[in-house]
PDB file of C-alpha atoms and ligand atoms in Angstrom:
ATOM      1  CA  GLN A   1      13.772 -12.583   2.979  1.00 77.00           C
ATOM      2  CA  LYS A   2      10.043 -13.003   2.566  1.00 83.00           C
ATOM      3  CA  PHE A   3       9.869  -9.584   1.085  1.00 87.00           C
ATOM      4  CA  MET A   4      12.383 -10.489  -1.570  1.00 88.00           C
ATOM      5  CA  THR A   5      10.705 -13.888  -2.298  1.00 87.00           C
ATOM      6  CA  GLY A   6       7.397 -12.007  -2.619  1.00 85.00           C
ATOM      7  CA  LEU A   7       8.727  -9.563  -4.994  1.00 89.00           C
ATOM      8  CA  SER A   8      10.559 -12.498  -7.020  1.00 90.00           C
ATOM      9  CA  LYS A   9       8.115 -12.260 -10.140  1.00 89.00           C
ATOM     10  CA  THR A  10       8.498  -8.518 -10.440  1.00 89.00           C
ATOM     11  CA  SER A  11      12.223  -8.830  -9.807  1.00 91.00           C
ATOM     12  CA  HIS A  12      12.772 -11.678 -12.328  1.00 90.00           C
ATOM     13  CA  ASN A  13      10.917  -9.834 -15.260  1.00 90.00           C
ATOM     14  CA  PHE A  14      12.447  -6.508 -14.495  1.00 90.00           C
ATOM     15  CA  VAL A  15      15.940  -7.514 -13.898  1.00 90.00           C
ATOM     16  CA  SER A  16      16.110  -9.825 -17.014  1.00 90.00           C
ATOM     17  CA  ALA A  17      14.609  -7.109 -19.338  1.00 92.00           C
ATOM     18  CA  ILE A  18      16.797  -4.497 -18.097  1.00 90.00           C
ATOM     19  CA  SER A  19      20.015  -6.397 -18.281  1.00 88.00           C
ATOM     20  CA  ASP A  20      19.148  -7.613 -21.751  1.00 89.00           C
ATOM     21  CA  LEU A  21      18.457  -3.907 -22.893  1.00 91.00           C
ATOM     22  CA  PHE A  22      21.675  -2.769 -21.594  1.00 87.00           C
ATOM     23  CA  SER A  23      23.825  -5.595 -22.790  1.00 86.00           C
ATOM     24  CA  ARG A  24      22.251  -5.188 -26.366  1.00 88.00           C
ATOM     25  CA  THR A  25      22.914  -1.640 -26.763  1.00 87.00           C
ATOM     26  CA  ASN A  26      26.101   0.379 -26.742  1.00 87.00           C
ATOM     27  CA  ARG A  27      24.806   3.967 -26.946  1.00 91.00           C
ATOM     28  CA  ILE A  28      22.366   6.060 -25.353  1.00 93.00           C
ATOM     29  CA  ASP A  29      19.763   7.142 -27.973  1.00 93.00           C
ATOM     30  CA  GLU A  30      16.131   7.398 -28.656  1.00 94.00           C
ATOM     31  CA  ASP A  31      15.517   3.643 -29.197  1.00 94.00           C
ATOM     32  CA  LEU A  32      17.046   3.037 -25.843  1.00 94.00           C
ATOM     33  CA  TYR A  33      14.707   5.284 -24.035  1.00 96.00           C
ATOM     34  CA  GLU A  34      11.793   3.893 -25.937  1.00 96.00           C
ATOM     35  CA  GLU A  35      12.672   0.396 -24.894  1.00 95.00           C
ATOM     36  CA  LEU A  36      13.228   1.346 -21.283  1.00 96.00           C
ATOM     37  CA  GLU A  37       9.739   2.984 -21.203  1.00 97.00           C
ATOM     38  CA  GLU A  38       8.204  -0.298 -22.485  1.00 96.00           C
ATOM     39  CA  ILE A  39       9.953  -2.099 -19.708  1.00 95.00           C
ATOM     40  CA  LEU A  40       8.805   0.340 -17.023  1.00 96.00           C
ATOM     41  CA  ILE A  41       5.284   0.290 -18.338  1.00 95.00           C
ATOM     42  CA  GLY A  42       5.419  -3.489 -18.415  1.00 93.00           C
ATOM     43  CA  ALA A  43       6.289  -3.644 -14.721  1.00 93.00           C
ATOM     44  CA  ASP A  44       3.119  -1.476 -14.068  1.00 94.00           C
ATOM     45  CA  VAL A  45       5.210   1.663 -13.242  1.00 95.00           C
ATOM     46  CA  GLY A  46       2.290   3.482 -15.100  1.00 94.00           C
ATOM     47  CA  VAL A  47       2.297   5.846 -17.993  1.00 96.00           C
ATOM     48  CA  LYS A  48       2.580   9.109 -16.165  1.00 96.00           C
ATOM     49  CA  THR A  49       5.143   8.044 -13.816  1.00 97.00           C
ATOM     50  CA  THR A  50       7.192   6.263 -16.621  1.00 97.00           C
ATOM     51  CA  ILE A  51       7.203   9.419 -18.783  1.00 97.00           C
ATOM     52  CA  ASP A  52       8.314  11.687 -15.745  1.00 97.00           C
ATOM     53  CA  LEU A  53      10.991   9.147 -14.792  1.00 97.00           C
ATOM     54  CA  VAL A  54      12.482   9.027 -18.363  1.00 97.00           C
ATOM     55  CA  GLU A  55      12.387  12.682 -18.616  1.00 97.00           C
ATOM     56  CA  ARG A  56      14.342  12.927 -15.478  1.00 96.00           C
ATOM     57  CA  LEU A  57      16.845  10.500 -16.874  1.00 96.00           C
ATOM     58  CA  ARG A  58      17.312  12.556 -20.018  1.00 96.00           C
ATOM     59  CA  GLU A  59      18.058  15.674 -17.983  1.00 96.00           C
ATOM     60  CA  GLU A  60      20.555  13.866 -15.731  1.00 96.00           C
ATOM     61  CA  VAL A  61      22.157  12.336 -18.887  1.00 96.00           C
ATOM     62  CA  LYS A  62      22.707  15.632 -20.308  1.00 96.00           C
ATOM     63  CA  ALA A  63      23.770  17.424 -17.121  1.00 96.00           C
ATOM     64  CA  ARG A  64      26.174  14.794 -16.204  1.00 95.00           C
ATOM     65  CA  LYS A  65      27.401  14.161 -19.703  1.00 95.00           C
ATOM     66  CA  ILE A  66      26.784  10.471 -19.544  1.00 93.00           C
ATOM     67  CA  LYS A  67      27.567   8.330 -22.589  1.00 92.00           C
ATOM     68  CA  GLU A  68      27.578   4.708 -21.305  1.00 90.00           C
ATOM     69  CA  PRO A  69      24.166   2.737 -21.206  1.00 89.00           C
ATOM     70  CA  ALA A  70      25.761   0.984 -18.094  1.00 86.00           C
ATOM     71  CA  GLU A  71      25.772   4.405 -16.220  1.00 91.00           C
ATOM     72  CA  LEU A  72      22.098   4.848 -17.203  1.00 92.00           C
ATOM     73  CA  LYS A  73      21.214   1.815 -15.179  1.00 90.00           C
ATOM     74  CA  SER A  74      22.588   3.162 -11.994  1.00 91.00           C
ATOM     75  CA  LEU A  75      21.043   6.426 -12.871  1.00 94.00           C
ATOM     76  CA  LEU A  76      17.673   4.728 -13.114  1.00 95.00           C
ATOM     77  CA  SER A  77      18.151   3.226  -9.845  1.00 95.00           C
ATOM     78  CA  GLU A  78      18.979   6.718  -8.284  1.00 95.00           C
ATOM     79  CA  VAL A  79      15.951   8.263  -9.872  1.00 95.00           C
ATOM     80  CA  ILE A  80      13.618   5.664  -8.701  1.00 96.00           C
ATOM     81  CA  SER A  81      15.216   5.878  -5.223  1.00 96.00           C
ATOM     82  CA  GLU A  82      14.511   9.650  -5.193  1.00 95.00           C
ATOM     83  CA  ILE A  83      10.940   8.853  -5.675  1.00 96.00           C
ATOM     84  CA  LEU A  84      10.630   6.270  -2.804  1.00 95.00           C
ATOM     85  CA  LYS A  85      12.491   8.463  -0.415  1.00 95.00           C
ATOM     86  CA  ARG A  86      10.080  11.274  -0.888  1.00 94.00           C
ATOM     87  CA  ASN A  87       7.773   9.550   1.429  1.00 95.00           C
ATOM     88  CA  GLU A  88      10.070   7.580   3.581  1.00 92.00           C
ATOM     89  CA  GLN A  89       9.558   9.760   6.540  1.00 92.00           C
ATOM     90  CA  GLU A  90       6.008   8.759   6.532  1.00 94.00           C
ATOM     91  CA  GLN A  91       6.589   5.059   5.905  1.00 94.00           C
ATOM     92  CA  HIS A  92       6.069   3.653   9.356  1.00 96.00           C
ATOM     93  CA  LEU A  93       2.670   3.191  10.999  1.00 97.00           C
ATOM     94  CA  ARG A  94       1.816   6.105  13.319  1.00 97.00           C
ATOM     95  CA  LEU A  95       1.561   4.643  16.768  1.00 97.00           C
ATOM     96  CA  ASN A  96       0.112   6.713  19.633  1.00 96.00           C
ATOM     97  CA  GLU A  97       2.832   6.066  22.356  1.00 92.00           C
ATOM     98  CA  ASP A  98       0.592   7.253  25.258  1.00 90.00           C
ATOM     99  CA  GLY A  99      -2.924   5.928  24.544  1.00 94.00           C
ATOM    100  CA  LEU A 100      -5.117   4.153  22.092  1.00 98.00           C
ATOM    101  CA  THR A 101      -3.968   3.985  18.434  1.00 98.00           C
ATOM    102  CA  VAL A 102      -6.870   3.755  15.965  1.00 98.00           C
ATOM    103  CA  ILE A 103      -6.235   2.629  12.538  1.00 98.00           C
ATOM    104  CA  LEU A 104      -8.889   2.666   9.844  1.00 98.00           C
ATOM    105  CA  PHE A 105      -8.789   0.432   6.877  1.00 98.00           C
ATOM    106  CA  VAL A 106     -10.711   1.301   3.580  1.00 97.00           C
ATOM    107  CA  GLY A 107     -10.622  -0.137   0.142  1.00 96.00           C
ATOM    108  CA  VAL A 108     -12.885  -2.017  -2.190  1.00 94.00           C
ATOM    109  CA  ASN A 109     -14.027  -5.585  -1.652  1.00 94.00           C
ATOM    110  CA  GLY A 110     -11.592  -8.293  -2.473  1.00 94.00           C
ATOM    111  CA  VAL A 111      -8.541  -6.274  -2.027  1.00 96.00           C
ATOM    112  CA  GLY A 112      -7.678  -8.111   1.138  1.00 96.00           C
ATOM    113  CA  LYS A 113      -8.813  -5.638   3.939  1.00 97.00           C
ATOM    114  CA  THR A 114     -10.017  -8.029   6.378  1.00 96.00           C
ATOM    115  CA  THR A 115      -6.938 -10.339   6.005  1.00 96.00           C
ATOM    116  CA  THR A 116      -4.678  -7.386   6.264  1.00 98.00           C
ATOM    117  CA  ILE A 117      -6.391  -6.400   9.488  1.00 98.00           C
ATOM    118  CA  GLY A 118      -6.049 -10.063  10.893  1.00 97.00           C
ATOM    119  CA  LYS A 119      -2.274 -10.165   9.982  1.00 98.00           C
ATOM    120  CA  LEU A 120      -1.631  -6.942  11.611  1.00 98.00           C
ATOM    121  CA  ALA A 121      -3.516  -7.771  14.700  1.00 98.00           C
ATOM    122  CA  HIS A 122      -1.398 -11.039  14.872  1.00 98.00           C
ATOM    123  CA  ARG A 123       1.732  -8.988  14.581  1.00 98.00           C
ATOM    124  CA  PHE A 124       0.703  -6.553  17.389  1.00 98.00           C
ATOM    125  CA  LYS A 125      -0.558  -9.263  19.505  1.00 97.00           C
ATOM    126  CA  ASN A 126       3.064 -10.928  19.276  1.00 97.00           C
ATOM    127  CA  GLU A 127       4.489  -7.546  20.306  1.00 97.00           C
ATOM    128  CA  GLY A 128       2.613  -8.012  23.585  1.00 97.00           C
ATOM    129  CA  LYS A 129      -0.051  -5.216  22.716  1.00 98.00           C
ATOM    130  CA  LYS A 130      -3.778  -5.374  23.357  1.00 98.00           C
ATOM    131  CA  VAL A 131      -5.584  -5.373  20.137  1.00 98.00           C
ATOM    132  CA  ILE A 132      -9.360  -4.972  19.395  1.00 98.00           C
ATOM    133  CA  LEU A 133     -11.026  -5.287  16.060  1.00 98.00           C
ATOM    134  CA  ALA A 134     -14.113  -3.451  14.965  1.00 98.00           C
ATOM    135  CA  ALA A 135     -16.186  -5.271  12.174  1.00 98.00           C
ATOM    136  CA  GLY A 136     -17.166  -1.997  10.365  1.00 97.00           C
ATOM    137  CA  ASP A 137     -17.884  -3.869   7.104  1.00 96.00           C
ATOM    138  CA  THR A 138     -21.457  -4.597   7.813  1.00 95.00           C
ATOM    139  CA  PHE A 139     -22.405  -4.847   4.185  1.00 93.00           C
ATOM    140  CA  ARG A 140     -20.254  -7.645   2.514  1.00 90.00           C
ATOM    141  CA  ALA A 141     -21.888 -11.020   3.302  1.00 86.00           C
ATOM    142  CA  GLY A 142     -19.572 -12.974   5.635  1.00 93.00           C
ATOM    143  CA  ALA A 143     -17.218 -10.112   6.318  1.00 95.00           C
ATOM    144  CA  ILE A 144     -18.217  -9.938  10.178  1.00 97.00           C
ATOM    145  CA  GLU A 145     -17.800 -13.824  10.457  1.00 97.00           C
ATOM    146  CA  GLN A 146     -14.328 -13.578   8.578  1.00 97.00           C
ATOM    147  CA  LEU A 147     -13.083 -11.058  11.085  1.00 97.00           C
ATOM    148  CA  GLU A 148     -14.422 -13.082  13.975  1.00 97.00           C
ATOM    149  CA  THR A 149     -12.565 -16.191  12.539  1.00 97.00           C
ATOM    150  CA  TRP A 150      -9.425 -14.182  12.647  1.00 97.00           C
ATOM    151  CA  GLY A 151     -10.111 -12.875  16.158  1.00 98.00           C
ATOM    152  CA  GLN A 152     -10.591 -16.368  17.438  1.00 98.00           C
ATOM    153  CA  ARG A 153      -7.531 -17.723  15.667  1.00 96.00           C
ATOM    154  CA  ILE A 154      -5.279 -15.087  17.250  1.00 96.00           C
ATOM    155  CA  GLY A 155      -7.136 -14.437  20.352  1.00 97.00           C
ATOM    156  CA  VAL A 156      -8.263 -10.836  19.980  1.00 98.00           C
ATOM    157  CA  ASP A 157     -11.667  -9.487  20.698  1.00 98.00           C
ATOM    158  CA  VAL A 158     -13.981  -8.418  17.891  1.00 98.00           C
ATOM    159  CA  ILE A 159     -16.698  -5.793  18.254  1.00 98.00           C
ATOM    160  CA  ARG A 160     -19.525  -6.332  16.010  1.00 97.00           C
ATOM    161  CA  HIS A 161     -23.250  -5.679  15.213  1.00 97.00           C
ATOM    162  CA  GLN A 162     -25.553  -7.568  13.048  1.00 96.00           C
ATOM    163  CA  ALA A 163     -25.152  -7.542   9.260  1.00 95.00           C
ATOM    164  CA  GLY A 164     -26.609  -4.372   7.617  1.00 94.00           C
ATOM    165  CA  SER A 165     -26.316  -2.083  10.776  1.00 95.00           C
ATOM    166  CA  ASP A 166     -24.632   1.325  10.662  1.00 96.00           C
ATOM    167  CA  PRO A 167     -20.917   0.925  10.430  1.00 96.00           C
ATOM    168  CA  ALA A 168     -20.316   4.275  12.250  1.00 97.00           C
ATOM    169  CA  ALA A 169     -22.133   2.697  15.288  1.00 98.00           C
ATOM    170  CA  VAL A 170     -20.027  -0.236  15.242  1.00 98.00           C
ATOM    171  CA  ILE A 171     -16.828   1.979  15.224  1.00 98.00           C
ATOM    172  CA  TYR A 172     -18.388   3.982  17.963  1.00 98.00           C
ATOM    173  CA  ASP A 173     -18.742   0.887  20.049  1.00 98.00           C
ATOM    174  CA  GLY A 174     -15.224  -0.213  19.034  1.00 98.00           C
ATOM    175  CA  ILE A 175     -13.543   2.857  20.366  1.00 98.00           C
ATOM    176  CA  HIS A 176     -15.543   2.906  23.669  1.00 98.00           C
ATOM    177  CA  ALA A 177     -14.805  -0.886  24.238  1.00 98.00           C
ATOM    178  CA  ALA A 178     -11.019  -0.328  23.433  1.00 98.00           C
ATOM    179  CA  ARG A 179     -10.983   2.402  26.042  1.00 97.00           C
ATOM    180  CA  SER A 180     -12.789   0.526  28.739  1.00 97.00           C
ATOM    181  CA  ARG A 181     -10.610  -2.560  28.058  1.00 97.00           C
ATOM    182  CA  LYS A 182      -7.416  -0.533  28.007  1.00 97.00           C
ATOM    183  CA  ALA A 183      -6.474  -1.636  24.476  1.00 98.00           C
ATOM    184  CA  ASP A 184      -3.336  -0.399  22.816  1.00 98.00           C
ATOM    185  CA  ILE A 185      -4.667  -0.696  19.213  1.00 98.00           C
ATOM    186  CA  LEU A 186      -8.071  -0.621  17.623  1.00 98.00           C
ATOM    187  CA  LEU A 187      -8.247  -1.762  14.098  1.00 98.00           C
ATOM    188  CA  CYS A 188     -11.375  -0.900  12.222  1.00 98.00           C
ATOM    189  CA  ASP A 189     -12.597  -2.713   9.092  1.00 98.00           C
ATOM    190  CA  THR A 190     -14.984  -0.732   6.703  1.00 96.00           C
ATOM    191  CA  ALA A 191     -17.319  -1.643   3.893  1.00 93.00           C
ATOM    192  CA  GLY A 192     -15.841  -1.592   0.245  1.00 91.00           C
ATOM    193  CA  ARG A 193     -18.910  -2.063  -1.899  1.00 85.00           C
ATOM    194  CA  LEU A 194     -18.831  -0.239  -5.214  1.00 77.00           C
ATOM    195  CA  GLN A 195     -22.463  -0.618  -6.174  1.00 70.00           C
ATOM    196  CA  ASN A 196     -23.215   2.710  -4.765  1.00 78.00           C
ATOM    197  CA  LYS A 197     -20.038   4.721  -4.514  1.00 81.00           C
ATOM    198  CA  VAL A 198     -21.665   7.965  -3.531  1.00 84.00           C
ATOM    199  CA  ASN A 199     -23.272   6.117  -0.423  1.00 90.00           C
ATOM    200  CA  LEU A 200     -20.019   4.409   0.458  1.00 91.00           C
ATOM    201  CA  MET A 201     -17.916   7.653   0.490  1.00 92.00           C
ATOM    202  CA  GLU A 202     -20.403   9.239   2.489  1.00 93.00           C
ATOM    203  CA  GLU A 203     -20.607   6.360   4.989  1.00 94.00           C
ATOM    204  CA  LEU A 204     -16.594   6.527   5.174  1.00 95.00           C
ATOM    205  CA  LYS A 205     -16.874  10.207   5.893  1.00 95.00           C
ATOM    206  CA  LYS A 206     -19.210   9.530   8.702  1.00 96.00           C
ATOM    207  CA  VAL A 207     -17.111   6.795  10.088  1.00 97.00           C
ATOM    208  CA  HIS A 208     -14.161   9.169  10.027  1.00 97.00           C
ATOM    209  CA  ARG A 209     -16.018  11.925  11.756  1.00 97.00           C
ATOM    210  CA  VAL A 210     -16.998   9.514  14.520  1.00 98.00           C
ATOM    211  CA  VAL A 211     -13.513   8.340  15.163  1.00 98.00           C
ATOM    212  CA  GLN A 212     -12.231  11.932  15.231  1.00 97.00           C
ATOM    213  CA  ARG A 213     -14.962  13.024  17.703  1.00 97.00           C
ATOM    214  CA  GLU A 214     -14.725  10.035  20.018  1.00 97.00           C
ATOM    215  CA  SER A 215     -10.986   9.638  20.103  1.00 96.00           C
ATOM    216  CA  PRO A 216      -8.867  12.956  19.826  1.00 93.00           C
ATOM    217  CA  GLY A 217      -5.966  12.633  17.547  1.00 95.00           C
ATOM    218  CA  ALA A 218      -7.572   9.589  15.847  1.00 97.00           C
ATOM    219  CA  PRO A 219      -7.497   8.150  13.262  1.00 98.00           C
ATOM    220  CA  HIS A 220      -3.702   7.809  13.471  1.00 98.00           C
ATOM    221  CA  ASP A 221      -3.583   6.193  10.183  1.00 98.00           C
ATOM    222  CA  VAL A 222      -6.206   5.752   7.357  1.00 98.00           C
ATOM    223  CA  LEU A 223      -4.743   2.811   5.409  1.00 98.00           C
ATOM    224  CA  LEU A 224      -5.991   2.312   1.761  1.00 98.00           C
ATOM    225  CA  VAL A 225      -5.623  -1.382   0.899  1.00 98.00           C
ATOM    226  CA  LEU A 226      -4.987  -1.877  -2.753  1.00 97.00           C
ATOM    227  CA  ASP A 227      -4.545  -5.224  -4.659  1.00 97.00           C
ATOM    228  CA  ALA A 228      -1.173  -5.225  -6.608  1.00 95.00           C
ATOM    229  CA  THR A 229      -2.686  -7.616  -9.203  1.00 95.00           C
ATOM    230  CA  THR A 230      -5.096  -4.970 -10.398  1.00 94.00           C
ATOM    231  CA  GLY A 231      -2.274  -2.727 -11.544  1.00 92.00           C
ATOM    232  CA  GLN A 232      -3.181   0.806 -12.641  1.00 92.00           C
ATOM    233  CA  ASN A 233      -6.897   0.354 -11.716  1.00 93.00           C
ATOM    234  CA  ALA A 234      -5.786   0.649  -8.136  1.00 95.00           C
ATOM    235  CA  LEU A 235      -4.539   4.247  -8.672  1.00 95.00           C
ATOM    236  CA  VAL A 236      -8.179   5.026  -9.840  1.00 93.00           C
ATOM    237  CA  GLN A 237      -9.394   3.578  -6.630  1.00 93.00           C
ATOM    238  CA  ALA A 238      -6.990   5.456  -4.544  1.00 94.00           C
ATOM    239  CA  ARG A 239      -8.216   8.750  -6.061  1.00 93.00           C
ATOM    240  CA  GLN A 240     -11.760   7.997  -5.314  1.00 91.00           C
ATOM    241  CA  PHE A 241     -11.138   6.977  -1.649  1.00 93.00           C
ATOM    242  CA  GLY A 242      -8.778  10.090  -1.372  1.00 93.00           C
ATOM    243  CA  GLN A 243     -11.766  12.227  -2.048  1.00 90.00           C
ATOM    244  CA  ALA A 244     -13.709  10.876   0.927  1.00 90.00           C
ATOM    245  CA  VAL A 245     -11.135  10.270   3.623  1.00 94.00           C
ATOM    246  CA  ASN A 246      -7.487  11.723   4.190  1.00 95.00           C
ATOM    247  CA  VAL A 247      -5.636   8.546   3.238  1.00 97.00           C
ATOM    248  CA  SER A 248      -2.300   8.409   5.081  1.00 97.00           C
ATOM    249  CA  GLY A 249      -0.654   5.416   3.630  1.00 98.00           C
ATOM    250  CA  ILE A 250      -1.193   2.455   1.221  1.00 98.00           C
ATOM    251  CA  VAL A 251      -1.214  -1.423   2.007  1.00 98.00           C
ATOM    252  CA  LEU A 252      -0.283  -3.228  -1.218  1.00 97.00           C
ATOM    253  CA  THR A 253      -1.618  -6.642  -1.082  1.00 97.00           C
ATOM    254  CA  LYS A 254      -0.999  -9.721  -3.129  1.00 96.00           C
ATOM    255  CA  LEU A 255       2.553  -8.769  -4.356  1.00 93.00           C
ATOM    256  CA  ASP A 256       3.250 -12.532  -4.227  1.00 91.00           C
ATOM    257  CA  GLY A 257       2.600 -13.967  -7.681  1.00 85.00           C
ATOM    258  CA  THR A 258       2.465 -10.661  -9.474  1.00 90.00           C
ATOM    259  CA  ALA A 259       4.919  -8.885 -11.651  1.00 88.00           C
ATOM    260  CA  LYS A 260       3.171  -5.569 -11.065  1.00 92.00           C
ATOM    261  CA  GLY A 261       5.476  -4.423  -8.258  1.00 92.00           C
ATOM    262  CA  GLY A 262       6.467  -1.168 -10.178  1.00 94.00           C
ATOM    263  CA  MET A 263       3.045   0.137  -8.988  1.00 95.00           C
ATOM    264  CA  VAL A 264       4.946   0.919  -5.681  1.00 96.00           C
ATOM    265  CA  ILE A 265       6.724   3.570  -7.772  1.00 96.00           C
ATOM    266  CA  ALA A 266       3.472   4.951  -9.179  1.00 96.00           C
ATOM    267  CA  ILE A 267       1.994   5.134  -5.858  1.00 97.00           C
ATOM    268  CA  ASN A 268       4.777   7.193  -4.429  1.00 97.00           C
ATOM    269  CA  HIS A 269       5.097   9.419  -7.514  1.00 97.00           C
ATOM    270  CA  GLU A 270       1.336  10.101  -8.524  1.00 96.00           C
ATOM    271  CA  LEU A 271      -0.440   9.640  -5.294  1.00 96.00           C
ATOM    272  CA  ASN A 272       2.502  11.095  -3.179  1.00 95.00           C
ATOM    273  CA  LEU A 273       1.632   8.336  -0.520  1.00 97.00           C
ATOM    274  CA  PRO A 274       3.971   5.915   1.181  1.00 97.00           C
ATOM    275  CA  VAL A 275       3.508   2.105   0.820  1.00 97.00           C
ATOM    276  CA  LYS A 276       3.566   1.181   4.420  1.00 98.00           C
ATOM    277  CA  LEU A 277       2.902  -2.397   4.390  1.00 98.00           C
ATOM    278  CA  VAL A 278       2.865  -5.113   1.723  1.00 96.00           C
ATOM    279  CA  GLY A 279       0.921  -8.466   1.699  1.00 96.00           C
ATOM    280  CA  LEU A 280       2.810 -11.415   0.617  1.00 94.00           C
ATOM    281  CA  GLY A 281       0.487 -14.317   1.100  1.00 94.00           C
ATOM    282  CA  GLU A 282      -2.612 -15.476   2.922  1.00 94.00           C
ATOM    283  CA  LYS A 283      -1.286 -16.538   6.244  1.00 94.00           C
ATOM    284  CA  ALA A 284      -0.967 -14.613   9.380  1.00 94.00           C
ATOM    285  CA  ASP A 285       2.813 -13.676   9.015  1.00 93.00           C
ATOM    286  CA  ASP A 286       2.495 -12.853   5.395  1.00 95.00           C
ATOM    287  CA  LEU A 287       2.488  -9.024   6.186  1.00 96.00           C
ATOM    288  CA  GLN A 288       5.713  -6.871   5.991  1.00 95.00           C
ATOM    289  CA  ASP A 289       6.798  -3.391   6.319  1.00 96.00           C
ATOM    290  CA  PHE A 290       7.739  -2.002   3.097  1.00 95.00           C
ATOM    291  CA  ASP A 291      11.493  -1.560   2.735  1.00 94.00           C
ATOM    292  CA  SER A 292      12.501   0.767  -0.106  1.00 94.00           C
ATOM    293  CA  ASP A 293      16.183  -0.321   0.099  1.00 93.00           C
ATOM    294  CA  GLN A 294      15.210  -4.082  -0.502  1.00 93.00           C
ATOM    295  CA  PHE A 295      12.650  -3.016  -3.068  1.00 93.00           C
ATOM    296  CA  LEU A 296      15.493  -1.378  -5.087  1.00 93.00           C
ATOM    297  CA  HIS A 297      17.653  -4.288  -4.479  1.00 92.00           C
ATOM    298  CA  ALA A 298      14.871  -6.561  -5.917  1.00 91.00           C
ATOM    299  CA  LEU A 299      14.820  -4.416  -9.131  1.00 91.00           C
ATOM    300  CA  PHE A 300      18.564  -3.891  -9.570  1.00 90.00           C
ATOM    301  CA  ARG A 301      20.252  -6.806  -8.111  1.00 82.00           C
TER     302      ARG A 301
HETATM  303  P1  LIG B   1     -11.720  -7.783   1.618  1.00 97.81           P
HETATM  304  O1  LIG B   1     -12.870  -8.116   0.919  1.00 97.81           O
HETATM  305  O2  LIG B   1     -10.962  -6.554   1.200  1.00 97.81           O
HETATM  306  O3  LIG B   1     -11.840  -7.877   3.058  1.00 97.81           O
HETATM  307  O4  LIG B   1     -10.605  -8.861   1.238  1.00 97.81           O
HETATM  308  P2  LIG B   1     -10.224 -10.305   1.933  1.00 97.81           P
HETATM  309  O5  LIG B   1      -9.484  -9.983   3.175  1.00 97.81           O
HETATM  310  O6  LIG B   1     -11.538 -11.196   2.103  1.00 97.81           O
HETATM  311  O7  LIG B   1      -9.431 -10.888   0.807  1.00 97.81           O
HETATM  312  C1  LIG B   1      -9.833 -11.399  -0.328  1.00 97.81           C
HETATM  313  C2  LIG B   1      -8.903 -12.675  -0.828  1.00 97.81           C
HETATM  314  O8  LIG B   1      -7.667 -12.365  -1.087  1.00 97.81           O
HETATM  315  C3  LIG B   1      -8.869 -13.629   0.233  1.00 97.81           C
HETATM  316  O9  LIG B   1      -8.919 -15.062  -0.341  1.00 97.81           O
HETATM  317  C4  LIG B   1      -7.477 -13.424   0.847  1.00 97.81           C
HETATM  318  O10 LIG B   1      -6.939 -14.749   1.379  1.00 97.81           O
HETATM  319  C5  LIG B   1      -6.784 -13.056  -0.297  1.00 97.81           C
HETATM  320  N1  LIG B   1      -5.503 -12.345   0.042  1.00 97.81           N
HETATM  321  C6  LIG B   1      -5.416 -11.158   0.922  1.00 97.81           C
HETATM  322  N2  LIG B   1      -4.229 -10.658   0.968  1.00 97.81           N
HETATM  323  C7  LIG B   1      -3.262 -11.425   0.200  1.00 97.81           C
HETATM  324  C8  LIG B   1      -2.084 -11.458   0.005  1.00 97.81           C
HETATM  325  O11 LIG B   1      -1.376 -10.647   0.450  1.00 97.81           O
HETATM  326  N3  LIG B   1      -1.543 -12.477  -0.909  1.00 97.81           N
HETATM  327  C9  LIG B   1      -2.445 -13.367  -1.520  1.00 97.81           C
HETATM  328  N4  LIG B   1      -1.935 -14.283  -2.348  1.00 97.81           N
HETATM  329  N5  LIG B   1      -3.706 -13.467  -1.313  1.00 97.81           N
HETATM  330  C10 LIG B   1      -4.354 -12.539  -0.395  1.00 97.81           C
END
């Protein structure tokens, strides 16, 4: 329910534009395809994904000899569904069933990394798991304290060093603390400053190496956190982070209050990455698993 409410802006705009388009037109022609492209780009599906999507539609319309615009609508839903299902196998968090699960969070400042870690810790705690947080963003002023505040609020330990210290050392300590305290889950925050991208990417590579070395099989997930309100810029960020670490999934935050939900399609199509979690507000329980059926339902109800 929360998922649908969070998507309400995207849903409202998209549904009304699409039903308006298909009620006005009675034949499938170039104008219809063009207007459809505009609607998709308006929902932040992205130019490349939109062009590919509409190309697929044209092919299918020809192959199936479709004449009615109304049929085109269900075909569109089918083609979008195809894109989302491509990564469906990878949609769930990879939990280590017999030992410590380590999840690394990356992304630029302000996208909602720290908040997402707090929310996810809250969820795991409620499931009866022992969670530890590692305050690896030693750069952003206040990031360590912010994570500690979450830790206190939900009752989980936070491993921290002082501001400005080496993030890889914090994560190292996090892994060893998690092991000796027999934790189930270690959630690692990292820095997201963009003032010096090269340094940041080198730092993330180092953190990644330390995790791999200290905990075989880890990190189980490397989640790139993207802010839905930044639209197509988020895809640029994803490509940059993808060069430094092997991203395994996306957390799309701030979906509440934005009509840019079409980004989910672009993320799957252009980055070939699953959206694993979505942020739908600032509170502890405003984090949901991504559900492709509900997402489609929101677009085509
Ligand atoms: P970080 O720099 O990536 O760690 O970002 P923060 O976790 O500090 O989040 C930045 C701001 O975004 C904070 O004010 C959060 O409360 C807010 N925020 C994070 N996730 C969401 C979300 O899903 N929805 C909304 N509306 N706000 C969010």
